[in-house]
Short mmCIF file of C-alpha atoms in Angstrom, two decimals:
data_model
loop_
_atom_site.label_atom_id
_atom_site.label_comp_id
_atom_site.label_asym_id
_atom_site.label_seq_id
_atom_site.Cartn_x
_atom_site.Cartn_y
_atom_site.Cartn_z
CA UNK A 1 0.00 0.00 0.00
CA UNK A 2 1.36 3.41 -0.97
CA UNK A 3 1.53 5.74 1.96
CA UNK A 4 0.55 9.20 3.04
CA UNK A 5 3.16 11.13 5.01
CA UNK A 6 3.91 14.67 5.99
CA UNK A 7 7.62 15.03 5.24
CA UNK A 8 8.25 18.71 5.98
CA UNK A 9 6.27 21.38 7.81
CA UNK A 10 7.06 25.10 7.81
CA UNK A 11 5.23 27.65 9.94
CA UNK A 12 5.67 31.39 9.50
CA UNK A 13 3.98 33.87 11.85
CA UNK A 14 1.43 31.19 12.70
CA UNK A 15 -0.01 31.46 16.23
CA UNK A 16 2.93 31.34 18.66
CA UNK A 17 5.38 30.16 15.98
CA UNK A 18 7.48 32.88 14.38
CA UNK A 19 9.50 30.48 12.21
CA UNK A 20 9.30 26.72 12.80
CA UNK A 21 10.63 23.91 10.62
CA UNK A 22 10.01 20.19 11.15
CA UNK A 23 11.66 17.41 9.15
CA UNK A 24 9.67 14.19 9.51
CA UNK A 25 10.53 10.64 8.49
CA UNK A 26 7.09 9.01 8.29
CA UNK A 27 7.03 7.55 11.79
CA UNK A 28 4.51 8.71 14.40
CA UNK A 29 5.50 12.00 16.00
CA UNK A 30 5.47 12.73 19.75
CA UNK A 31 5.38 16.43 20.58
CA UNK A 32 5.80 17.29 24.25
CA UNK A 33 6.24 20.37 26.39
CA UNK A 34 4.50 22.48 29.04
CA UNK A 35 0.98 23.78 28.61
CA UNK A 36 0.92 26.95 26.55
CA UNK A 37 4.22 26.26 24.79
CA UNK A 38 2.60 25.90 21.36
CA UNK A 39 2.19 22.13 20.87
CA UNK A 40 -1.43 22.26 19.75
CA UNK A 41 -0.59 25.05 17.31
CA UNK A 42 1.54 22.55 15.36
CA UNK A 43 -1.37 20.12 15.13
CA UNK A 44 -3.70 22.93 14.13
CA UNK A 45 -1.34 23.88 11.31
CA UNK A 46 -1.37 20.30 10.02
CA UNK A 47 -5.17 20.20 10.25
CA UNK A 48 -5.29 23.19 7.89
CA UNK A 49 -3.73 21.03 5.19
CA UNK A 50 -7.25 19.64 4.81
CA UNK A 51 -10.47 21.45 3.78
CA UNK A 52 -12.23 23.50 6.43
CA UNK A 53 -11.30 25.66 9.39
CA UNK A 54 -9.02 23.23 11.17
CA UNK A 55 -9.24 21.57 14.54
CA UNK A 56 -10.04 24.81 16.43
CA UNK A 57 -12.48 26.14 13.81
CA UNK A 58 -10.66 29.46 14.05
CA UNK A 59 -11.32 32.46 11.86
CA UNK A 60 -8.53 33.21 9.40
CA UNK A 61 -7.39 36.40 11.12
CA UNK A 62 -7.08 34.58 14.47
CA UNK A 63 -4.26 32.42 13.14
CA UNK A 64 -1.66 35.15 12.76
CA UNK A 65 0.98 35.59 15.43
CA UNK A 66 0.11 39.28 15.57
CA UNK A 67 -3.46 39.60 14.28
CA UNK A 68 -3.96 42.62 12.05
CA UNK A 69 -0.25 43.31 11.57
CA UNK A 70 0.94 40.44 9.41
CA UNK A 71 -0.48 37.42 7.74
CA UNK A 72 0.58 33.82 8.28
CA UNK A 73 1.75 30.91 6.18
CA UNK A 74 1.92 27.13 6.42
CA UNK A 75 4.06 25.19 3.98
CA UNK A 76 4.31 21.42 3.70
CA UNK A 77 5.73 18.64 1.62
CA UNK A 78 3.41 15.66 1.43
CA UNK A 79 4.00 12.26 -0.09
CA UNK A 80 0.62 10.90 -1.13
CA UNK A 81 0.11 7.57 -2.89
CA UNK A 82 3.58 7.72 -4.40
CA UNK A 83 3.43 11.37 -5.46
CA UNK A 84 5.20 14.29 -3.75
CA UNK A 85 3.21 17.53 -3.40
CA UNK A 86 4.19 20.98 -2.22
CA UNK A 87 1.27 22.53 -0.35
CA UNK A 88 0.90 26.07 0.98
CA UNK A 89 -2.00 27.66 2.77
CA UNK A 90 -1.78 31.25 3.93
CA UNK A 91 -3.53 34.55 4.43
CA UNK A 92 -2.37 38.12 4.23
CA UNK A 93 -3.47 40.54 6.92
CA UNK A 94 -7.23 40.99 6.63
CA UNK A 95 -7.43 38.64 3.66
CA UNK A 96 -9.08 35.30 3.03
CA UNK A 97 -7.28 32.00 3.36
CA UNK A 98 -5.63 30.83 0.15
CA UNK A 99 -4.28 27.46 -0.99
CA UNK A 100 -1.55 26.53 -3.44
CA UNK A 101 -0.79 22.97 -4.50
CA UNK A 102 2.40 22.39 -6.48
CA UNK A 103 2.70 26.11 -7.09
CA UNK A 104 -0.82 26.61 -8.44
CA UNK A 105 -3.79 28.25 -6.75
CA UNK A 106 -6.40 25.67 -5.73
CA UNK A 107 -9.72 25.53 -3.87
CA UNK A 108 -9.70 24.11 -0.36
CA UNK A 109 -11.57 21.01 -1.48
CA UNK A 110 -8.52 20.07 -3.57
CA UNK A 111 -6.60 19.46 -0.35
CA UNK A 112 -8.85 16.49 0.32
CA UNK A 113 -7.84 14.89 -2.96
CA UNK A 114 -4.19 14.53 -1.95
CA UNK A 115 -4.39 14.06 1.83
CA UNK A 116 -6.83 12.85 4.45
CA UNK A 117 -6.41 14.11 8.01
CA UNK A 118 -8.45 13.12 11.08
CA UNK A 119 -8.16 14.36 14.65
CA UNK A 120 -9.21 14.07 18.25
CA UNK A 121 -8.85 17.08 20.56
CA UNK A 122 -9.79 17.68 24.22
CA UNK A 123 -12.81 19.81 23.29
CA UNK A 124 -14.42 16.62 21.94
CA UNK A 125 -14.34 14.97 25.36
CA UNK A 126 -17.80 16.34 26.15
CA UNK A 127 -19.19 15.45 22.73
CA UNK A 128 -21.82 13.01 23.99
CA UNK A 129 -23.18 15.20 26.78
CA UNK A 130 -23.35 18.62 25.15
CA UNK A 131 -25.38 19.99 22.26
CA UNK A 132 -26.17 18.33 18.94
CA UNK A 133 -24.19 20.98 17.00
CA UNK A 134 -20.89 19.49 18.10
CA UNK A 135 -21.98 15.96 17.21
CA UNK A 136 -23.07 17.07 13.73
CA UNK A 137 -19.71 18.76 13.18
CA UNK A 138 -17.92 15.63 14.41
CA UNK A 139 -19.84 13.42 11.99
CA UNK A 140 -19.52 15.86 9.10
CA UNK A 141 -15.77 15.97 9.62
CA UNK A 142 -15.72 12.17 9.30
CA UNK A 143 -17.90 12.38 6.19
CA UNK A 144 -15.55 14.98 4.74
CA UNK A 145 -12.60 12.65 5.26
CA UNK A 146 -14.32 10.09 3.04
CA UNK A 147 -15.80 12.52 0.53
CA UNK A 148 -14.25 16.02 0.27
CA UNK A 149 -17.16 17.22 -1.89
CA UNK A 150 -19.42 16.88 1.17
CA UNK A 151 -18.30 20.40 2.08
CA UNK A 152 -19.92 21.75 -1.09
CA UNK A 153 -23.27 20.14 -0.25
CA UNK A 154 -23.14 21.57 3.28
CA UNK A 155 -22.29 25.04 1.96
CA UNK A 156 -25.08 24.88 -0.65
CA UNK A 157 -27.61 23.83 1.98
CA UNK A 158 -26.52 26.45 4.50
CA UNK A 159 -26.52 29.25 1.91
CA UNK A 160 -30.06 28.42 0.80
CA UNK A 161 -31.21 28.06 4.42
CA UNK A 162 -29.77 31.46 5.37
CA UNK A 163 -31.75 33.05 2.53
CA UNK A 164 -34.88 31.22 3.56
CA UNK A 165 -34.42 32.26 7.18
CA UNK A 166 -34.04 35.88 6.08
CA UNK A 167 -37.37 35.66 4.25
CA UNK A 168 -38.99 34.08 7.31
CA UNK A 169 -37.74 36.80 9.65
CA UNK A 170 -38.91 39.50 7.23
CA UNK A 171 -42.33 37.79 7.11
CA UNK A 172 -42.15 37.50 3.32
CA UNK A 173 -45.07 35.43 2.02
CA UNK A 174 -44.20 35.21 -1.68
CA UNK A 175 -44.32 31.45 -2.35
CA UNK A 176 -42.04 31.36 -5.45
CA UNK A 177 -39.12 32.72 -3.44
CA UNK A 178 -39.48 29.89 -0.96
CA UNK A 179 -40.08 27.23 -3.60
CA UNK A 180 -36.74 27.87 -5.32
CA UNK A 181 -34.78 27.87 -2.06
CA UNK A 182 -36.57 24.79 -0.73
CA UNK A 183 -35.76 22.90 -3.91
CA UNK A 184 -32.07 23.74 -3.43
CA UNK A 185 -32.25 22.68 0.21
CA UNK A 186 -33.94 19.43 -0.80
CA UNK A 187 -31.18 18.45 -3.23
CA UNK A 188 -28.31 19.45 -0.92
CA UNK A 189 -30.04 18.15 2.20
CA UNK A 190 -30.56 14.70 0.71
CA UNK A 191 -26.91 14.58 -0.36
CA UNK A 192 -25.91 15.43 3.22
CA UNK A 193 -28.23 12.80 4.70
CA UNK A 194 -27.01 10.03 2.41
CA UNK A 195 -23.34 10.93 2.91
CA UNK A 196 -23.76 10.84 6.69
CA UNK A 197 -25.45 7.44 6.57
CA UNK A 198 -22.73 6.10 4.26
CA UNK A 199 -20.03 7.30 6.65
CA UNK A 200 -21.76 5.62 9.60
CA UNK A 201 -21.91 2.39 7.60
CA UNK A 202 -18.19 2.64 6.82
CA UNK A 203 -17.37 3.16 10.50
CA UNK A 204 -19.56 0.22 11.50
CA UNK A 205 -17.87 -2.09 9.01
CA UNK A 206 -14.42 -0.96 10.12
CA UNK A 207 -15.28 -1.57 13.78
CA UNK A 208 -16.64 -5.04 13.05
CA UNK A 209 -13.53 -6.03 11.12
CA UNK A 210 -10.98 -4.72 13.63
CA UNK A 211 -9.23 -6.41 16.50
CA UNK A 212 -8.92 -3.55 18.95
CA UNK A 213 -8.57 -2.76 22.62
CA UNK A 214 -11.14 0.02 22.31
CA UNK A 215 -14.93 -0.45 22.58
CA UNK A 216 -17.17 -0.36 19.55
CA UNK A 217 -19.80 2.37 19.29
CA UNK A 218 -23.16 1.92 17.59
CA UNK A 219 -24.06 5.15 15.78
CA UNK A 220 -27.50 6.29 14.68
CA UNK A 221 -28.66 9.53 13.06
CA UNK A 222 -31.92 10.83 14.48
CA UNK A 223 -34.14 13.85 14.23
CA UNK A 224 -35.05 15.92 17.30
CA UNK A 225 -38.34 15.01 18.94
CA UNK A 226 -40.08 18.13 17.63
CA UNK A 227 -38.99 17.73 13.99
CA UNK A 228 -39.59 15.40 11.09
CA UNK A 229 -36.84 13.60 9.18
CA UNK A 230 -38.10 13.33 5.59
CA UNK A 231 -36.15 11.04 3.28
CA UNK A 232 -35.49 12.12 -0.29
CA UNK A 233 -34.87 15.55 -1.78
CA UNK A 234 -38.44 16.08 -3.00
CA UNK A 235 -39.84 14.92 0.36
CA UNK A 236 -37.61 17.42 2.20
CA UNK A 237 -38.64 20.26 -0.12
CA UNK A 238 -42.31 19.38 0.37
CA UNK A 239 -41.90 19.20 4.14
CA UNK A 240 -40.22 22.60 4.16
CA UNK A 241 -43.10 24.05 2.14
CA UNK A 242 -45.66 22.53 4.50
CA UNK A 243 -43.80 23.89 7.50
CA UNK A 244 -43.52 27.53 6.36
CA UNK A 245 -46.13 28.86 8.76
CA UNK A 246 -44.47 27.25 11.80
CA UNK A 247 -41.04 28.34 10.57
CA UNK A 248 -42.26 31.90 10.13
CA UNK A 249 -43.51 31.98 13.71
CA UNK A 250 -40.13 30.69 14.89
CA UNK A 251 -38.16 32.92 12.54
CA UNK A 252 -35.99 30.02 11.37
CA UNK A 253 -36.08 26.66 9.59
CA UNK A 254 -37.13 23.94 12.02
CA UNK A 255 -36.64 20.79 9.95
CA UNK A 256 -33.82 19.41 7.88
CA UNK A 257 -30.34 17.90 8.26
CA UNK A 258 -29.15 20.95 10.19
CA UNK A 259 -31.21 19.67 13.13
CA UNK A 260 -30.15 16.04 12.98
CA UNK A 261 -28.36 14.50 15.95
CA UNK A 262 -25.87 11.68 16.30
CA UNK A 263 -26.56 9.08 18.97
CA UNK A 264 -23.95 6.60 20.17
CA UNK A 265 -24.21 3.46 22.28
CA UNK A 266 -21.40 1.53 23.98
CA UNK A 267 -22.13 -1.64 22.00
CA UNK A 268 -20.81 -4.26 24.45
CA UNK A 269 -22.81 -2.80 27.33
CA UNK A 270 -25.85 -1.46 25.54
CA UNK A 271 -25.40 1.86 27.36
CA UNK A 272 -25.85 5.27 25.74
CA UNK A 273 -22.56 7.12 25.40
CA UNK A 274 -23.98 10.04 27.38
CA UNK A 275 -24.45 7.68 30.35
CA UNK A 276 -20.95 6.20 30.20
CA UNK A 277 -18.06 7.21 32.41
CA UNK A 278 -15.64 9.89 31.24
CA UNK A 279 -13.03 7.23 30.50
CA UNK A 280 -15.50 5.15 28.50
CA UNK A 281 -16.59 8.19 26.50
CA UNK A 282 -12.95 8.91 25.64
CA UNK A 283 -12.38 5.28 24.64
CA UNK A 284 -15.41 5.41 22.34
CA UNK A 285 -14.08 8.53 20.65
CA UNK A 286 -10.68 6.92 20.12
CA UNK A 287 -12.40 3.84 18.72
CA UNK A 288 -14.30 5.97 16.19
CA UNK A 289 -11.17 7.87 15.11
CA UNK A 290 -9.27 4.60 14.65
CA UNK A 291 -12.21 3.12 12.72
CA UNK A 292 -12.28 6.23 10.53
CA UNK A 293 -8.56 5.77 9.87
CA UNK A 294 -8.95 2.06 9.04
CA UNK A 295 -11.81 2.75 6.64
CA UNK A 296 -9.83 5.51 4.94
CA UNK A 297 -6.87 3.19 4.53
CA UNK A 298 -9.14 1.07 2.32
CA UNK A 299 -11.07 3.84 0.57
CA UNK A 300 -8.29 6.36 -0.04
CA UNK A 301 -5.52 3.83 -0.48
CA UNK A 302 -3.46 4.92 2.53
CA UNK A 303 -4.17 5.56 6.21
CA UNK A 304 -4.76 9.22 7.02
CA UNK A 305 -2.54 11.50 9.04
CA UNK A 306 -3.92 11.31 12.60
CA UNK A 307 -3.76 14.22 15.03
CA UNK A 308 -4.20 13.37 18.72
CA UNK A 309 -4.01 16.34 21.06
CA UNK A 310 -3.29 15.48 24.71
CA UNK A 311 -4.84 12.05 24.23
CA UNK A 312 -2.24 10.13 26.24
CA UNK A 313 -2.92 12.03 29.47
CA UNK A 314 -6.45 10.58 29.71
CA UNK A 315 -5.49 6.93 29.21
CA UNK A 316 -4.04 4.46 31.67
CA UNK A 317 -0.72 2.84 30.78
CA UNK A 318 -2.33 -0.26 29.26
CA UNK A 319 -4.72 1.67 27.00
CA UNK A 320 -1.95 4.10 26.05
CA UNK A 321 0.30 1.23 24.93
CA UNK A 322 -2.61 -0.32 23.03
CA UNK A 323 -3.28 2.94 21.21
CA UNK A 324 0.32 3.23 20.10
CA UNK A 325 0.36 -0.39 18.95
CA UNK A 326 -2.78 0.10 16.88
CA UNK A 327 -1.47 3.29 15.26
CA UNK A 328 1.78 1.57 14.33
CA UNK A 329 -0.04 -1.53 13.05
CA UNK A 330 -2.23 0.68 10.88
CA UNK A 331 0.85 2.37 9.44
CA UNK A 332 -0.53 5.84 10.09
CA UNK A 333 1.63 8.86 10.71
CA UNK A 334 0.15 10.20 13.94
CA UNK A 335 1.15 13.50 15.52
CA UNK A 336 0.49 13.36 19.26
CA UNK A 337 0.97 15.93 22.00
CA UNK A 338 1.57 15.56 25.72
CA UNK A 339 3.10 17.46 28.58
CA UNK A 340 6.00 15.08 29.19
CA UNK A 341 8.19 12.64 27.22
CA UNK A 342 7.29 9.79 29.60
CA UNK A 343 3.80 9.66 28.09
CA UNK A 344 5.35 8.28 24.92
CA UNK A 345 7.79 5.77 26.41
CA UNK A 346 5.83 2.82 25.01
CA UNK A 347 6.52 4.04 21.49
CA UNK A 348 10.26 3.51 22.02
CA UNK A 349 12.06 3.96 18.67
CA UNK A 350 8.84 3.76 16.68
CA UNK A 351 8.37 7.55 16.88
CA UNK A 352 10.17 10.83 16.37
CA UNK A 353 10.18 13.19 19.34
CA UNK A 354 10.10 16.98 19.49
CA UNK A 355 10.11 19.23 22.52
CA UNK A 356 8.28 22.55 22.35
CA UNK A 357 9.27 25.35 24.71
CA UNK A 358 8.46 29.03 24.97
CA UNK A 359 11.32 31.45 24.42
CA UNK A 360 10.67 35.19 24.46
CA UNK A 361 6.93 34.68 23.86
CA UNK A 362 7.73 32.52 20.81
CA UNK A 363 7.47 28.76 20.42
CA UNK A 364 10.74 26.96 19.83
CA UNK A 365 10.91 23.33 18.72
CA UNK A 366 13.80 20.96 19.40
CA UNK A 367 14.30 17.49 17.99
CA UNK A 368 15.00 14.92 20.73
#
């Protein structure tokens, strides 16, 4: 199997990094250092080599070391399925994010054609007990890893919905305006629904086929109790038309894939993820990320780059060793952060190590 590796990473005026260069050899990467030193900023930079707003969902102007004064730039060399690509993503002060692949301007979605990147960050730890918005984003990120064009369907749906919501708030009653927007929402919404279901099926198959130390999660998409979940683009458009009066009273669209929720059950116990212990919830998340990576290894032709921020600190020694073994068995290049080098002892010589420290309010990186 041809691989996917990040071979070089260059950060310029990105977050706490004035100028940082990393030379990588394809092995997993352990990045350690004190809190606030700039470890997560490295992972965030790598996450921006994929479509979207990265693992923090930050606005473009928030990424600069000195917002408003200068822009920022991320450069990378990626080997993907036997081909070497030079990738740059950057923004000038006050400007939009731009992408270049092999020296040519490219849309963000093109990043997904040469690399697949998945991640798990501490903010996801409360995924199962907080609002549905976070669970939808989590699932859509998985969908996007399988199908980069999913972003276009989401954008089309959200654009049409914003226009429809504006009409609702302005109490516009002209049916043709709604009909055109609802037709667009029907087409895009059905594409979103089907892509989400396909991704859940891929995760389920990957979990069933894997020998793993982490528990399997049963995933189900569901509509909120006060909303319908029509299937099919025409059915969604018709449901939106029938619901205009209720939507106008609410001032927003009340049905559609933007209100769907993701439910998870600890399969071996039959217990909802929201009712599991904190450790079990973390284990379920890790299981899903690993399943995502295994499925991508088959679909894309190489395992994705995996970003794990502070994941080792929440696992006991046995689970930590199991995680490292599974990453290495998969052949994925994982970038992992932790506060101390001892968290990565079980990796031995299977990983590169970098220490991140703060020097004069700037992140400095040292190879260990």
